[in-house]
Amino acid sequence: VERADQAFWAAYNVCDRDRMANAFTEDAEFYHDITGLTRGRDAIVASLMSGPCGTPGQHLRRQVVEGTVQAFPLADQNIFLVGDHQFYVRQDGKAEHVSARARFADVWRREDGRWRMARVVSYDHGPPPYAPPPVDAAFDAARLPSFAGRYRSPDFGDVILSVEGQSLRMQSGNLSLALFPISDARFAATDRDLQFAFDGDQVTIFDGGQAVTTARRQR
């Protein structure tokens, strides 16, 4: 069953309609926490071809999360397969990145001498867990005070940065985060995708890779 599952996702990753169709029973049902219920093999494959495979300039790739897959035997030649997987997207030739993580729970049925999916549940879709960039080991901690101070953002008000050991402590309203150097003038939080890029007396704040505001040091 795991080999059959791998074969299906290999077909999915290259949008092979016929191979994907051959992985489902005719009466298959696909339950998805975002798009809802799709009944029947033809409708399921059509939705895959028009959805994940139908966006111009986009390539979507699925990869199982190692160590999460489990298989359980059921009566009447059925197998219950569960696990976690991640989806990677490459848009318009840009670098591939993780777009989402989800869980799956599938019932595979022995039919005509091979395993096919009869019921599919894809759920708990959400952003991938944040992995902070590596700390710049060559950064001179003696430079930390040069980044400390009170900065004012037109969007979020005062942002206070202070030295805390080998890092900076950011305080803005009720939000308090430790920031670690990832390059000569760039710092990142460890528990969310938040980065600070310094340029003289101002700092640009990036959230999820997007610049959200620029704050200027107050004298």
PDB file of C-alpha atoms in Angstrom:
ATOM      1  CA  VAL A   1       0.000   0.000   0.000  1.00  0.00           C
ATOM      2  CA  GLU A   2       2.818   2.422   0.779  1.00  0.00           C
ATOM      3  CA  ARG A   3       4.343   1.673  -2.645  1.00  0.00           C
ATOM      4  CA  ALA A   4       0.945   2.295  -4.265  1.00  0.00           C
ATOM      5  CA  ASP A   5       0.675   5.564  -2.345  1.00  0.00           C
ATOM      6  CA  GLN A   6       4.141   6.625  -3.501  1.00  0.00           C
ATOM      7  CA  ALA A   7       3.224   5.759  -7.097  1.00  0.00           C
ATOM      8  CA  PHE A   8       0.105   7.918  -6.909  1.00  0.00           C
ATOM      9  CA  TRP A   9       1.984  10.934  -5.593  1.00  0.00           C
ATOM     10  CA  ALA A  10       4.721  10.485  -8.185  1.00  0.00           C
ATOM     11  CA  ALA A  11       1.950  10.747 -10.790  1.00  0.00           C
ATOM     12  CA  TYR A  12       0.461  13.750  -8.962  1.00  0.00           C
ATOM     13  CA  ASN A  13       3.806  15.560  -8.981  1.00  0.00           C
ATOM     14  CA  VAL A  14       3.943  15.380 -12.788  1.00  0.00           C
ATOM     15  CA  CYS A  15       0.160  15.764 -13.328  1.00  0.00           C
ATOM     16  CA  ASP A  16      -0.219  12.380 -15.041  1.00  0.00           C
ATOM     17  CA  ARG A  17      -4.003  12.100 -15.383  1.00  0.00           C
ATOM     18  CA  ASP A  18      -4.157   8.418 -16.346  1.00  0.00           C
ATOM     19  CA  ARG A  19      -1.850   7.200 -13.584  1.00  0.00           C
ATOM     20  CA  MET A  20      -3.716   9.264 -10.996  1.00  0.00           C
ATOM     21  CA  ALA A  21      -7.054   7.910 -12.179  1.00  0.00           C
ATOM     22  CA  ASN A  22      -5.793   4.343 -11.893  1.00  0.00           C
ATOM     23  CA  ALA A  23      -5.087   4.907  -8.175  1.00  0.00           C
ATOM     24  CA  PHE A  24      -8.762   5.461  -7.261  1.00  0.00           C
ATOM     25  CA  THR A  25     -11.751   3.139  -7.105  1.00  0.00           C
ATOM     26  CA  GLU A  26     -14.659   4.177  -9.299  1.00  0.00           C
ATOM     27  CA  ASP A  27     -16.750   5.079  -6.231  1.00  0.00           C
ATOM     28  CA  ALA A  28     -13.939   6.946  -4.450  1.00  0.00           C
ATOM     29  CA  GLU A  29     -14.757   9.878  -2.176  1.00  0.00           C
ATOM     30  CA  PHE A  30     -12.333  12.715  -1.449  1.00  0.00           C
ATOM     31  CA  TYR A  31     -12.919  14.847   1.647  1.00  0.00           C
ATOM     32  CA  HIS A  32     -10.900  18.072   1.868  1.00  0.00           C
ATOM     33  CA  ASP A  33     -11.028  20.556   4.723  1.00  0.00           C
ATOM     34  CA  ILE A  34     -10.927  23.530   2.312  1.00  0.00           C
ATOM     35  CA  THR A  35     -12.588  22.430  -0.934  1.00  0.00           C
ATOM     36  CA  GLY A  36     -15.121  20.003   0.544  1.00  0.00           C
ATOM     37  CA  LEU A  37     -16.331  16.630  -0.735  1.00  0.00           C
ATOM     38  CA  THR A  38     -15.753  15.272  -4.254  1.00  0.00           C
ATOM     39  CA  ARG A  39     -17.439  11.998  -5.216  1.00  0.00           C
ATOM     40  CA  GLY A  40     -16.338   9.590  -7.941  1.00  0.00           C
ATOM     41  CA  ARG A  41     -13.012   8.871  -9.602  1.00  0.00           C
ATOM     42  CA  ASP A  42     -13.650  11.021 -12.674  1.00  0.00           C
ATOM     43  CA  ALA A  43     -14.675  14.055 -10.617  1.00  0.00           C
ATOM     44  CA  ILE A  44     -11.698  13.681  -8.284  1.00  0.00           C
ATOM     45  CA  VAL A  45      -9.188  13.503 -11.117  1.00  0.00           C
ATOM     46  CA  ALA A  46     -10.877  16.405 -12.914  1.00  0.00           C
ATOM     47  CA  SER A  47     -10.558  18.526  -9.764  1.00  0.00           C
ATOM     48  CA  LEU A  48      -6.864  17.666  -9.443  1.00  0.00           C
ATOM     49  CA  MET A  49      -6.216  18.540 -13.077  1.00  0.00           C
ATOM     50  CA  SER A  50      -8.088  21.857 -12.870  1.00  0.00           C
ATOM     51  CA  GLY A  51      -6.806  22.762  -9.393  1.00  0.00           C
ATOM     52  CA  PRO A  52      -3.212  21.825  -8.462  1.00  0.00           C
ATOM     53  CA  CYS A  53      -2.327  21.029 -12.082  1.00  0.00           C
ATOM     54  CA  GLY A  54      -4.300  23.834 -13.699  1.00  0.00           C
ATOM     55  CA  THR A  55      -2.641  27.019 -12.448  1.00  0.00           C
ATOM     56  CA  PRO A  56      -0.540  28.633 -15.226  1.00  0.00           C
ATOM     57  CA  GLY A  57       3.131  29.005 -14.364  1.00  0.00           C
ATOM     58  CA  GLN A  58       2.818  26.969 -11.172  1.00  0.00           C
ATOM     59  CA  HIS A  59       4.266  23.594 -10.289  1.00  0.00           C
ATOM     60  CA  LEU A  60       3.087  21.902  -7.093  1.00  0.00           C
ATOM     61  CA  ARG A  61       4.983  19.009  -5.545  1.00  0.00           C
ATOM     62  CA  ARG A  62       3.961  16.822  -2.621  1.00  0.00           C
ATOM     63  CA  GLN A  63       6.401  15.165  -0.249  1.00  0.00           C
ATOM     64  CA  VAL A  64       5.593  12.930   2.687  1.00  0.00           C
ATOM     65  CA  VAL A  65       6.980  13.935   6.091  1.00  0.00           C
ATOM     66  CA  GLU A  66       9.400  11.171   6.983  1.00  0.00           C
ATOM     67  CA  GLY A  67       8.471   9.061   9.986  1.00  0.00           C
ATOM     68  CA  THR A  68       4.775  10.058  10.035  1.00  0.00           C
ATOM     69  CA  VAL A  69       3.210   7.348   7.852  1.00  0.00           C
ATOM     70  CA  GLN A  70       1.355   4.486   9.563  1.00  0.00           C
ATOM     71  CA  ALA A  71      -0.703   1.658   8.056  1.00  0.00           C
ATOM     72  CA  PHE A  72      -3.452  -0.319   9.790  1.00  0.00           C
ATOM     73  CA  PRO A  73      -5.275  -3.373   8.410  1.00  0.00           C
ATOM     74  CA  LEU A  74      -9.058  -3.241   8.143  1.00  0.00           C
ATOM     75  CA  ALA A  75     -11.564  -5.981   7.386  1.00  0.00           C
ATOM     76  CA  ASP A  76     -12.488  -6.992   3.815  1.00  0.00           C
ATOM     77  CA  GLN A  77      -9.053  -6.333   2.319  1.00  0.00           C
ATOM     78  CA  ASN A  78      -8.823  -2.666   3.243  1.00  0.00           C
ATOM     79  CA  ILE A  79      -5.843  -0.754   4.624  1.00  0.00           C
ATOM     80  CA  PHE A  80      -6.019   2.517   6.561  1.00  0.00           C
ATOM     81  CA  LEU A  81      -3.024   4.741   5.745  1.00  0.00           C
ATOM     82  CA  VAL A  82      -2.347   7.946   7.698  1.00  0.00           C
ATOM     83  CA  GLY A  83       0.467  10.479   7.819  1.00  0.00           C
ATOM     84  CA  ASP A  84       1.617  14.054   7.244  1.00  0.00           C
ATOM     85  CA  HIS A  85       2.770  15.661   4.042  1.00  0.00           C
ATOM     86  CA  GLN A  86       4.089  18.988   2.789  1.00  0.00           C
ATOM     87  CA  PHE A  87       3.463  20.769  -0.485  1.00  0.00           C
ATOM     88  CA  TYR A  88       6.147  22.688  -2.343  1.00  0.00           C
ATOM     89  CA  VAL A  89       5.332  25.296  -4.975  1.00  0.00           C
ATOM     90  CA  ARG A  90       7.401  26.840  -7.740  1.00  0.00           C
ATOM     91  CA  GLN A  91       5.765  29.823  -9.413  1.00  0.00           C
ATOM     92  CA  ASP A  92       6.883  31.327 -12.720  1.00  0.00           C
ATOM     93  CA  GLY A  93      10.332  29.749 -12.527  1.00  0.00           C
ATOM     94  CA  LYS A  94      11.141  31.190  -9.094  1.00  0.00           C
ATOM     95  CA  ALA A  95      12.777  29.141  -6.341  1.00  0.00           C
ATOM     96  CA  GLU A  96      10.650  26.337  -4.906  1.00  0.00           C
ATOM     97  CA  HIS A  97       9.337  26.870  -1.377  1.00  0.00           C
ATOM     98  CA  VAL A  98       7.130  25.053   1.109  1.00  0.00           C
ATOM     99  CA  SER A  99       3.570  26.327   0.747  1.00  0.00           C
ATOM    100  CA  ALA A 100       1.591  24.170   3.190  1.00  0.00           C
ATOM    101  CA  ARG A 101       1.579  21.183   5.485  1.00  0.00           C
ATOM    102  CA  ALA A 102      -1.394  18.857   6.050  1.00  0.00           C
ATOM    103  CA  ARG A 103      -2.476  15.433   7.268  1.00  0.00           C
ATOM    104  CA  PHE A 104      -4.002  12.627   5.267  1.00  0.00           C
ATOM    105  CA  ALA A 105      -6.077   9.562   6.120  1.00  0.00           C
ATOM    106  CA  ASP A 106      -6.828   7.146   3.258  1.00  0.00           C
ATOM    107  CA  VAL A 107      -8.682   3.857   2.958  1.00  0.00           C
ATOM    108  CA  TRP A 108      -7.033   1.641   0.334  1.00  0.00           C
ATOM    109  CA  ARG A 109      -9.078  -1.231  -1.090  1.00  0.00           C
ATOM    110  CA  ARG A 110      -7.769  -4.387  -2.765  1.00  0.00           C
ATOM    111  CA  GLU A 111      -9.493  -4.446  -6.157  1.00  0.00           C
ATOM    112  CA  ASP A 112      -8.678  -6.407  -9.336  1.00  0.00           C
ATOM    113  CA  GLY A 113      -5.383  -7.526  -7.878  1.00  0.00           C
ATOM    114  CA  ARG A 114      -4.133  -4.055  -6.932  1.00  0.00           C
ATOM    115  CA  TRP A 115      -4.560  -1.435  -4.241  1.00  0.00           C
ATOM    116  CA  ARG A 116      -6.717   1.624  -4.955  1.00  0.00           C
ATOM    117  CA  MET A 117      -7.923   4.519  -2.806  1.00  0.00           C
ATOM    118  CA  ALA A 118     -11.608   4.298  -1.914  1.00  0.00           C
ATOM    119  CA  ARG A 119     -11.778   7.091   0.670  1.00  0.00           C
ATOM    120  CA  VAL A 120      -9.412  10.042   1.044  1.00  0.00           C
ATOM    121  CA  VAL A 121      -9.430  12.651   3.813  1.00  0.00           C
ATOM    122  CA  SER A 122      -7.031  15.592   3.485  1.00  0.00           C
ATOM    123  CA  TYR A 123      -7.213  17.876   6.511  1.00  0.00           C
ATOM    124  CA  ASP A 124      -5.463  20.258   8.912  1.00  0.00           C
ATOM    125  CA  HIS A 125      -3.981  22.327   6.082  1.00  0.00           C
ATOM    126  CA  GLY A 126      -1.862  25.183   7.337  1.00  0.00           C
ATOM    127  CA  PRO A 127       1.435  26.977   6.911  1.00  0.00           C
ATOM    128  CA  PRO A 128       4.596  24.909   7.328  1.00  0.00           C
ATOM    129  CA  PRO A 129       6.342  25.099  10.707  1.00  0.00           C
ATOM    130  CA  TYR A 130       8.730  28.024  10.849  1.00  0.00           C
ATOM    131  CA  ALA A 131      12.428  27.125  10.611  1.00  0.00           C
ATOM    132  CA  PRO A 132      14.591  30.124  11.564  1.00  0.00           C
ATOM    133  CA  PRO A 133      17.651  30.856   9.410  1.00  0.00           C
ATOM    134  CA  PRO A 134      21.026  29.927  10.904  1.00  0.00           C
ATOM    135  CA  VAL A 135      22.740  32.343  13.253  1.00  0.00           C
ATOM    136  CA  ASP A 136      25.719  34.158  11.764  1.00  0.00           C
ATOM    137  CA  ALA A 137      28.560  32.601  13.764  1.00  0.00           C
ATOM    138  CA  ALA A 138      30.983  35.295  12.576  1.00  0.00           C
ATOM    139  CA  PHE A 139      28.892  38.161  13.920  1.00  0.00           C
ATOM    140  CA  ASP A 140      30.750  40.271  16.490  1.00  0.00           C
ATOM    141  CA  ALA A 141      28.521  40.549  19.570  1.00  0.00           C
ATOM    142  CA  ALA A 142      30.352  43.763  20.514  1.00  0.00           C
ATOM    143  CA  ARG A 143      28.360  45.426  17.700  1.00  0.00           C
ATOM    144  CA  LEU A 144      24.995  44.702  19.307  1.00  0.00           C
ATOM    145  CA  PRO A 145      24.718  48.067  21.158  1.00  0.00           C
ATOM    146  CA  SER A 146      24.957  49.888  17.813  1.00  0.00           C
ATOM    147  CA  PHE A 147      21.562  48.416  16.856  1.00  0.00           C
ATOM    148  CA  ALA A 148      19.852  49.062  20.182  1.00  0.00           C
ATOM    149  CA  GLY A 149      17.531  52.010  20.701  1.00  0.00           C
ATOM    150  CA  ARG A 150      14.005  53.279  20.262  1.00  0.00           C
ATOM    151  CA  TYR A 151      12.705  53.193  16.693  1.00  0.00           C
ATOM    152  CA  ARG A 152       9.424  54.693  15.545  1.00  0.00           C
ATOM    153  CA  SER A 153       7.254  53.115  12.873  1.00  0.00           C
ATOM    154  CA  PRO A 154       4.394  55.042  11.225  1.00  0.00           C
ATOM    155  CA  ASP A 155       2.444  51.766  11.211  1.00  0.00           C
ATOM    156  CA  PHE A 156       3.169  50.215  14.632  1.00  0.00           C
ATOM    157  CA  GLY A 157       4.450  53.019  16.826  1.00  0.00           C
ATOM    158  CA  ASP A 158       7.564  52.575  18.974  1.00  0.00           C
ATOM    159  CA  VAL A 159       9.800  49.532  18.545  1.00  0.00           C
ATOM    160  CA  ILE A 160      12.378  49.192  21.330  1.00  0.00           C
ATOM    161  CA  LEU A 161      15.529  47.139  20.801  1.00  0.00           C
ATOM    162  CA  SER A 162      17.879  46.295  23.662  1.00  0.00           C
ATOM    163  CA  VAL A 163      20.901  44.036  24.073  1.00  0.00           C
ATOM    164  CA  GLU A 164      20.202  40.693  25.736  1.00  0.00           C
ATOM    165  CA  GLY A 165      23.247  38.421  25.944  1.00  0.00           C
ATOM    166  CA  GLN A 166      24.270  37.454  22.405  1.00  0.00           C
ATOM    167  CA  SER A 167      21.056  38.768  20.885  1.00  0.00           C
ATOM    168  CA  LEU A 168      18.661  41.696  20.765  1.00  0.00           C
ATOM    169  CA  ARG A 169      15.328  41.907  22.548  1.00  0.00           C
ATOM    170  CA  MET A 170      12.528  43.532  20.550  1.00  0.00           C
ATOM    171  CA  GLN A 171       9.588  45.089  22.411  1.00  0.00           C
ATOM    172  CA  SER A 172       6.590  46.578  20.620  1.00  0.00           C
ATOM    173  CA  GLY A 173       3.421  46.917  22.632  1.00  0.00           C
ATOM    174  CA  ASN A 174       2.697  43.465  24.080  1.00  0.00           C
ATOM    175  CA  LEU A 175       5.000  41.713  21.599  1.00  0.00           C
ATOM    176  CA  SER A 176       8.428  40.708  22.913  1.00  0.00           C
ATOM    177  CA  LEU A 177      10.856  38.642  20.795  1.00  0.00           C
ATOM    178  CA  ALA A 178      14.515  37.624  20.857  1.00  0.00           C
ATOM    179  CA  LEU A 179      16.358  38.518  17.640  1.00  0.00           C
ATOM    180  CA  PHE A 180      19.536  36.754  16.501  1.00  0.00           C
ATOM    181  CA  PRO A 181      22.009  37.955  13.838  1.00  0.00           C
ATOM    182  CA  ILE A 182      21.765  36.102  10.537  1.00  0.00           C
ATOM    183  CA  SER A 183      24.068  38.455   8.603  1.00  0.00           C
ATOM    184  CA  ASP A 184      26.097  41.624   9.137  1.00  0.00           C
ATOM    185  CA  ALA A 185      23.045  43.886   9.548  1.00  0.00           C
ATOM    186  CA  ARG A 186      20.052  41.560   9.597  1.00  0.00           C
ATOM    187  CA  PHE A 187      18.372  39.851  12.562  1.00  0.00           C
ATOM    188  CA  ALA A 188      15.654  37.206  12.751  1.00  0.00           C
ATOM    189  CA  ALA A 189      13.229  35.928  15.380  1.00  0.00           C
ATOM    190  CA  THR A 190      13.383  32.258  16.333  1.00  0.00           C
ATOM    191  CA  ASP A 191       9.665  31.515  16.707  1.00  0.00           C
ATOM    192  CA  ARG A 192       8.090  33.348  13.752  1.00  0.00           C
ATOM    193  CA  ASP A 193       9.139  34.597  10.332  1.00  0.00           C
ATOM    194  CA  LEU A 194      10.044  38.113  11.391  1.00  0.00           C
ATOM    195  CA  GLN A 195      13.281  39.806  10.284  1.00  0.00           C
ATOM    196  CA  PHE A 196      14.889  43.205  10.867  1.00  0.00           C
ATOM    197  CA  ALA A 197      17.219  44.727   8.241  1.00  0.00           C
ATOM    198  CA  PHE A 198      19.244  47.691   9.501  1.00  0.00           C
ATOM    199  CA  ASP A 199      20.506  50.566   7.352  1.00  0.00           C
ATOM    200  CA  GLY A 200      22.028  53.353   9.384  1.00  0.00           C
ATOM    201  CA  ASP A 201      19.386  54.895  11.643  1.00  0.00           C
ATOM    202  CA  GLN A 202      16.482  52.981  10.189  1.00  0.00           C
ATOM    203  CA  VAL A 203      15.312  49.386  10.175  1.00  0.00           C
ATOM    204  CA  THR A 204      12.992  47.666   7.724  1.00  0.00           C
ATOM    205  CA  ILE A 205      10.811  44.970   9.263  1.00  0.00           C
ATOM    206  CA  PHE A 206       9.873  41.913   7.201  1.00  0.00           C
ATOM    207  CA  ASP A 207       7.000  39.607   8.131  1.00  0.00           C
ATOM    208  CA  GLY A 208       6.749  36.382   6.154  1.00  0.00           C
ATOM    209  CA  GLY A 209       9.324  37.697   3.693  1.00  0.00           C
ATOM    210  CA  GLN A 210       7.348  40.868   2.946  1.00  0.00           C
ATOM    211  CA  ALA A 211       8.450  44.335   4.064  1.00  0.00           C
ATOM    212  CA  VAL A 212       5.687  45.640   6.334  1.00  0.00           C
ATOM    213  CA  THR A 213       7.162  48.851   7.719  1.00  0.00           C
ATOM    214  CA  THR A 214      10.299  50.962   8.146  1.00  0.00           C
ATOM    215  CA  ALA A 215      11.112  52.414  11.562  1.00  0.00           C
ATOM    216  CA  ARG A 216      13.528  55.266  12.245  1.00  0.00           C
ATOM    217  CA  ARG A 217      15.727  55.619  15.332  1.00  0.00           C
ATOM    218  CA  GLN A 218      14.588  58.304  17.742  1.00  0.00           C
ATOM    219  CA  ARG A 219      17.223  60.602  19.202  1.00  0.00           C
TER     220      ARG A 219
END
